[in-house]
Coordinates of C-alpha atoms in Angstrom, one line a residue:
X1 CA -26.0 -3.0 -1.2
X2 CA -25.5 0.8 -1.0
X3 CA -24.8 2.5 2.2
X4 CA -24.6 6.3 2.6
X5 CA -22.1 7.4 5.2
X6 CA -23.5 9.0 8.4
X7 CA -21.8 9.3 11.8
X8 CA -23.0 5.9 12.9
X9 CA -21.8 4.3 9.7
X10 CA -18.4 6.1 10.0
X11 CA -17.9 4.5 13.4
X12 CA -18.5 1.1 12.0
X13 CA -15.9 1.5 9.2
X14 CA -13.2 1.6 11.8
X15 CA -11.6 -1.9 12.1
X16 CA -12.7 -4.0 15.1
X17 CA -10.2 -3.8 18.0
X18 CA -8.1 -7.0 18.4
X19 CA -5.9 -8.0 21.2
X20 CA -2.4 -6.6 20.7
X21 CA 1.1 -7.7 21.8
X22 CA 1.9 -5.0 24.3
X23 CA 2.9 -1.3 24.5
X24 CA 3.8 1.2 21.8
X25 CA 7.6 0.9 22.1
X26 CA 9.3 2.3 19.0
X27 CA 11.6 0.7 16.5
X28 CA 13.6 3.6 15.1
X29 CA 15.3 4.3 18.4
X30 CA 18.9 4.4 19.4
X31 CA 18.4 1.0 21.0
X32 CA 17.5 -0.6 17.7
X33 CA 20.2 1.0 15.6
X34 CA 23.2 -1.1 16.8
X35 CA 21.0 -4.2 16.4
X36 CA 20.5 -3.3 12.7
X37 CA 24.1 -2.5 12.2
X38 CA 25.3 -5.7 13.8
X39 CA 22.8 -7.7 11.7
X40 CA 25.1 -7.4 8.6
X41 CA 27.3 -10.1 10.1
X42 CA 24.5 -12.7 10.6
X43 CA 22.0 -14.7 8.7
X44 CA 18.2 -14.5 9.2
X45 CA 16.9 -15.3 12.6
X46 CA 13.8 -16.8 11.0
X47 CA 14.3 -18.6 7.7
X48 CA 10.6 -19.3 6.9
X49 CA 8.4 -16.2 6.8
X50 CA 4.6 -16.6 6.8
X51 CA 3.5 -14.0 4.3
X52 CA 0.1 -12.7 3.2
X53 CA -0.4 -10.7 0.0
X54 CA -4.1 -11.4 -0.7
X55 CA -5.5 -12.4 -4.1
X56 CA -3.9 -9.6 -6.2
X57 CA -0.3 -10.7 -5.6
X58 CA 2.8 -8.6 -5.2
X59 CA 5.1 -8.4 -8.3
X60 CA 8.2 -7.7 -6.2
X61 CA 7.6 -10.8 -4.2
X62 CA 6.9 -12.8 -7.3
X63 CA 10.2 -11.7 -8.9
X64 CA 12.2 -12.2 -5.7
X65 CA 11.0 -15.7 -5.5
X66 CA 11.4 -16.6 -9.2
X67 CA 14.9 -15.0 -9.4
X68 CA 16.1 -16.5 -6.2
X69 CA 16.6 -13.2 -4.3
X70 CA 15.0 -14.5 -1.1
X71 CA 17.0 -17.7 -1.4
X72 CA 20.2 -15.6 -1.6
X73 CA 19.2 -14.1 1.8
X74 CA 18.4 -17.6 3.3
X75 CA 14.7 -16.9 3.4
X76 CA 11.7 -19.0 2.3
X77 CA 8.2 -17.6 2.1
X78 CA 5.2 -19.6 3.3
X79 CA 2.1 -18.0 1.7
X80 CA -0.9 -17.5 4.1
X81 CA -4.1 -16.7 2.2
X82 CA -6.6 -14.0 3.1
X83 CA -9.5 -12.8 1.0
X84 CA -9.8 -9.3 2.5
X85 CA -7.7 -6.6 4.1
X86 CA -9.5 -7.2 7.4
X87 CA -8.6 -10.8 7.2
X88 CA -4.9 -10.0 6.7
X89 CA -4.9 -7.8 9.8
X90 CA -6.5 -10.6 11.8
X91 CA -3.8 -13.0 10.6
X92 CA -1.2 -10.6 12.0
X93 CA -3.0 -9.9 15.2
X94 CA -3.6 -13.6 16.0
X95 CA 0.0 -14.7 15.1
X96 CA -1.0 -16.7 12.1
X97 CA 1.1 -14.6 9.6
X98 CA 4.4 -12.7 10.1
X99 CA 4.0 -10.1 7.3
X100 CA 1.2 -8.6 5.2
X101 CA 2.0 -6.6 2.1
X102 CA -1.4 -5.8 0.4
X103 CA -3.6 -4.6 3.1
X104 CA -3.4 -0.9 2.3
X105 CA -2.3 1.8 4.7
X106 CA -5.5 2.8 6.5
X107 CA -6.1 -0.7 7.7
X108 CA -2.8 -1.2 9.6
X109 CA -3.1 2.4 10.9
X110 CA -6.5 1.7 12.3
X111 CA -5.3 -1.4 13.9
X112 CA -2.4 0.4 15.5
X113 CA -4.8 3.1 16.8
X114 CA -6.9 0.4 18.4
X115 CA -4.0 -0.9 20.4
X116 CA -2.6 -3.7 18.2
X117 CA 1.2 -3.4 18.3
X118 CA 2.2 -3.4 14.6
X119 CA 5.2 -2.0 12.8
X120 CA 5.3 -0.7 9.2
X121 CA 8.8 -1.5 7.9
X122 CA 8.5 -1.2 4.1
X123 CA 6.1 -0.9 1.2
X124 CA 4.6 -2.5 -1.8
X125 CA 2.7 -0.1 -4.0
X126 CA 3.4 3.6 -3.7
X127 CA 0.7 4.4 -6.3
X128 CA -1.7 1.5 -6.9
X129 CA -3.0 2.5 -10.4
X130 CA -6.5 3.1 -9.0
X131 CA -8.7 4.9 -11.5
X132 CA -11.4 7.4 -10.8
X133 CA -14.2 6.8 -13.3
X134 CA -17.3 8.7 -14.6
X135 CA -19.8 8.4 -17.4
X136 CA -18.5 8.9 -20.9
X137 CA -17.7 12.6 -21.6
X138 CA -17.4 13.8 -18.0
X139 CA -14.8 16.5 -17.6
X140 CA -12.3 16.5 -14.7
X141 CA -10.7 19.7 -13.5
X142 CA -9.3 18.3 -10.2
X143 CA -10.5 17.1 -6.8
X144 CA -12.7 20.2 -6.6
X145 CA -15.1 18.4 -9.0
X146 CA -16.0 16.1 -6.2
X147 CA -17.4 18.9 -4.0
X148 CA -21.2 18.5 -3.6
X149 CA -21.2 15.4 -5.9
X150 CA -21.9 11.7 -5.2
X151 CA -18.6 9.8 -5.0
X152 CA -18.6 6.0 -4.7
X153 CA -15.6 5.8 -2.4
X154 CA -15.1 4.9 1.3
X155 CA -14.0 8.1 3.0
X156 CA -11.3 6.2 4.9
X157 CA -9.4 6.5 1.6
X158 CA -7.4 9.3 3.0
X159 CA -6.0 10.6 -0.2
X160 CA -9.4 12.1 -1.1
X161 CA -10.4 13.4 2.3
X162 CA -6.9 14.9 2.6
X163 CA -7.1 16.6 -0.8
X164 CA -10.6 18.0 0.0
X165 CA -9.2 19.4 3.3
X166 CA -6.3 20.9 1.3
X167 CA -9.0 22.9 -0.7
X168 CA -10.0 24.5 2.6
X169 CA -13.0 22.3 3.7
X170 CA -12.7 21.5 7.4
X171 CA -15.2 18.7 7.2
X172 CA -14.6 16.7 4.0
X173 CA -17.2 14.2 5.1
X174 CA -19.9 16.8 4.5
X175 CA -18.3 18.5 1.5
X176 CA -18.7 15.4 -0.6
X177 CA -21.5 12.9 -0.6
X178 CA -19.6 9.7 0.0
X179 CA -21.4 6.5 -1.1
X180 CA -20.1 3.1 -0.3
X181 CA -20.8 -0.2 -2.1
X182 CA -20.0 -3.8 -1.1
X183 CA -17.5 -4.0 -4.0
X184 CA -16.0 -2.1 -6.9
X185 CA -18.2 -3.8 -9.5
X186 CA -21.3 -2.5 -7.7
X187 CA -19.8 1.0 -7.6
X188 CA -19.0 0.8 -11.3
X189 CA -22.5 -0.3 -12.1
X190 CA -23.8 2.7 -10.1
X191 CA -21.8 5.0 -12.3
X192 CA -23.2 3.5 -15.5
X193 CA -26.7 3.9 -14.1
X194 CA -26.1 7.5 -13.1
X195 CA -26.6 6.9 -9.4
X196 CA -23.3 8.4 -8.6
X197 CA -21.1 11.0 -10.4
X198 CA -17.7 9.4 -9.8
X199 CA -16.3 6.1 -8.4
X200 CA -12.9 5.0 -7.3
X201 CA -11.9 1.6 -8.8
X202 CA -9.3 -0.9 -7.5
X203 CA -6.1 -1.9 -9.3
X204 CA -7.8 -5.0 -10.6
X205 CA -10.6 -3.2 -12.3
X206 CA -8.3 -1.5 -14.9
X207 CA -8.9 -4.2 -17.5
X208 CA -12.7 -4.0 -17.2
X209 CA -12.9 -0.3 -17.1
X210 CA -10.6 0.2 -20.1
X211 CA -12.9 -2.0 -22.1
X212 CA -16.1 -0.3 -21.3
X213 CA -17.6 2.2 -23.8
X214 CA -19.9 3.9 -21.3
X215 CA -17.0 4.8 -18.9
X216 CA -14.1 7.2 -18.9
X217 CA -11.1 7.2 -16.6
X218 CA -11.0 10.8 -15.6
X219 CA -8.1 10.7 -13.2
X220 CA -6.1 8.5 -10.8
X221 CA -5.8 8.4 -7.1
X222 CA -2.1 9.3 -7.5
X223 CA -3.1 12.5 -9.2
X224 CA -5.1 13.5 -6.1
X225 CA -2.2 12.9 -3.7
X226 CA 1.4 12.2 -4.7
X227 CA 3.0 9.1 -3.1
X228 CA -0.1 8.5 -1.1
X229 CA 1.1 5.1 0.2
X230 CA -1.1 2.5 -1.3
X231 CA 0.1 -0.6 0.5
X232 CA 2.6 -0.9 3.3
X233 CA 4.7 -3.9 4.5
X234 CA 3.5 -4.5 8.1
X235 CA 4.3 -7.0 10.8
X236 CA 3.8 -7.4 14.5
X237 CA 6.3 -5.2 16.3
X238 CA 7.7 -8.3 18.1
X239 CA 8.5 -9.9 14.8
X240 CA 10.5 -6.9 13.6
X241 CA 12.3 -6.5 16.9
X242 CA 13.2 -10.1 17.2
X243 CA 14.2 -10.7 13.5
X244 CA 16.1 -7.7 12.3
X245 CA 18.3 -9.7 10.0
X246 CA 15.3 -11.5 8.5
X247 CA 13.6 -8.2 7.9
X248 CA 16.7 -6.7 6.3
X249 CA 17.1 -9.7 4.1
X250 CA 13.5 -9.3 3.0
X251 CA 14.1 -5.7 2.1
X252 CA 17.3 -6.6 0.1
X253 CA 15.4 -9.2 -1.9
X254 CA 12.6 -6.7 -2.7
X255 CA 15.0 -3.9 -3.6
X256 CA 16.7 -6.2 -6.2
X257 CA 13.2 -7.2 -7.4
X258 CA 12.2 -3.6 -7.9
X259 CA 15.2 -3.1 -10.1
X260 CA 14.5 -6.2 -12.1
X261 CA 10.8 -5.1 -12.5
X262 CA 11.7 -1.7 -13.8
X263 CA 14.1 -3.1 -16.3
X264 CA 12.0 -6.0 -17.4
X265 CA 8.3 -5.1 -17.2
X266 CA 7.1 -7.3 -20.0
X267 CA 8.6 -10.4 -18.4
X268 CA 7.3 -9.2 -15.0
X269 CA 3.8 -9.1 -16.5
X270 CA 4.1 -12.7 -17.5
X271 CA 5.5 -13.8 -14.1
X272 CA 2.7 -12.0 -12.3
X273 CA 0.0 -13.3 -14.5
X274 CA 1.2 -16.9 -14.0
X275 CA 1.5 -16.3 -10.2
X276 CA -2.1 -15.0 -9.8
X277 CA -3.5 -17.3 -12.5
X278 CA -4.8 -14.7 -14.9
X279 CA -4.1 -13.3 -18.4
X280 CA -1.2 -11.1 -19.4
X281 CA -3.7 -8.6 -20.7
X282 CA -5.3 -8.3 -17.3
X283 CA -2.0 -7.6 -15.5
X284 CA -0.8 -5.3 -18.3
X285 CA -3.9 -3.1 -17.9
X286 CA -2.7 -1.8 -14.6
X287 CA 1.0 -2.5 -14.7
X288 CA 1.9 -0.7 -18.0
X289 CA 1.0 2.8 -17.0
X290 CA 2.7 5.5 -14.9
X291 CA 0.2 5.2 -12.1
X292 CA 1.5 1.8 -11.0
X293 CA 4.5 2.4 -8.9
X294 CA 6.1 -0.2 -6.6
X295 CA 8.8 0.3 -4.0
X296 CA 9.7 -1.4 -0.8
X297 CA 10.5 2.0 0.7
X298 CA 8.7 2.6 4.0
X299 CA 7.4 6.1 3.0
X300 CA 7.5 7.3 6.6
X301 CA 6.3 10.8 5.7
X302 CA 3.3 9.6 3.7
X303 CA 2.3 7.2 6.5
X304 CA 2.5 10.0 9.1
X305 CA 0.4 12.2 6.8
X306 CA -2.2 9.4 6.4
X307 CA -2.4 9.0 10.2
X308 CA -3.1 12.7 10.6
X309 CA -5.9 12.7 8.0
X310 CA -7.5 9.6 9.4
X311 CA -7.4 11.1 12.8
X312 CA -9.0 14.4 11.7
X313 CA -11.8 12.5 9.8
X314 CA -12.7 10.3 12.7
X315 CA -11.4 7.0 11.4
X316 CA -9.0 6.3 14.3
X317 CA -9.7 5.0 17.8
X318 CA -9.6 7.4 20.6
X319 CA -6.4 5.7 21.8
X320 CA -4.7 7.3 18.8
X321 CA -4.3 10.5 20.8
X322 CA -1.8 8.7 23.0
X323 CA 0.2 7.0 20.2
X324 CA 3.1 8.5 18.4
X325 CA 2.8 6.8 15.0
X326 CA 6.5 7.3 14.3
X327 CA 7.1 4.7 16.9
X328 CA 5.4 2.2 14.7
X329 CA 7.5 2.9 11.5
X330 CA 10.9 1.3 11.2
X331 CA 13.1 2.9 8.5
X332 CA 16.4 1.8 9.9
X333 CA 16.3 -1.8 8.5
X334 CA 15.2 -0.6 5.0
X335 CA 18.1 1.9 4.9
X336 CA 20.6 -0.7 6.1
X337 CA 19.3 -3.0 3.4
X338 CA 19.5 -0.3 0.8
X339 CA 23.1 0.5 1.7
X340 CA 24.2 -3.1 1.7
X341 CA 22.5 -4.0 -1.6
X342 CA 23.9 -0.8 -3.2
X343 CA 27.4 -1.9 -2.1
X344 CA 26.8 -5.5 -3.4
X345 CA 24.9 -4.8 -6.6
X346 CA 25.2 -1.1 -7.3
X347 CA 27.6 -1.5 -10.2
X348 CA 24.8 -3.4 -12.1
X349 CA 22.7 -0.2 -12.3
X350 CA 24.2 2.8 -10.6
X351 CA 21.5 5.2 -11.6
X352 CA 18.8 2.9 -10.2
X353 CA 20.4 2.7 -6.7
X354 CA 21.2 6.4 -6.8
X355 CA 17.5 7.1 -7.5
X356 CA 16.4 4.8 -4.5
X357 CA 18.8 6.7 -2.2
X358 CA 17.3 10.0 -3.2
X359 CA 13.7 8.6 -3.0
X360 CA 14.5 7.4 0.6
X361 CA 15.7 10.8 1.6
X362 CA 12.7 12.6 0.1
X363 CA 10.1 10.3 1.7
X364 CA 11.6 9.5 5.1
X365 CA 13.6 12.5 6.3

């Protein structure tokens, strides 16, 4: 079913408010820093972490499990399934999961804005290899080509509304005719039929799109906004506060997994295909291009940018005006993990760990 975005529809796209765990007390405060520093002498407070990564999987989690990196930190993951981003947020809000890694960025931010006390402490995909498609032969000169056109994309995808505002349009919801569909396949069919000019596809649609003669990939979401923050690692604030050693251990395992992934992509494709029960060709279609970038880095600057865009475009609850989103982003534990894992394993690949330190400074300072 196709739904054109009007003011009433926009209001409905904001996530339903769920009961939270308390106030908006921050995590990157002086009070939390000694706790993180002391955690280097201790094992995990919680050895079993209930984790949701949806149906598309998480290659760093897959590698960290297969290679024993979580085991090295004394951590075992218990997978908690969810079929949609909203379901993942509900699992966190109701205490049925400890961590979600594939629910995007706007979903947790909308939950925080509605009063749910969550903390973003890391990341999954920086750039999710999400293609922008059009009918064969369509030219693309940049995001300006969306102006006045029909674009099959939910405008809560802040990379696009933010890029339109950067062109000088104060109201990006009017500058583009945003058209939403129930799923990516319906949006793709609308492009083929000529009902819309462009459509944003999910990571998992790469294989299908690349094998369609009627369709061209004209650009990628990462072209529109650099390091836009595709998926964040998020947990209830109480979990992060009460389990700093566990969280740091998670980050250490994922950092090591990122290194292994970047050095062994072909093997990573096989591991991921086996984990999500699909073909190597399906995974390779999104993983073997420059638009698929994974990192456990929190990307604080990108998250704050996203919060601002979502607020300006009306996708955050009114309560957002009283919330400092920086209080819901913990960078201390990732940095502590990065420093420790660099000291322990840095000699294996000095350039990789040097790159991660520089990436952290660029995206969190």
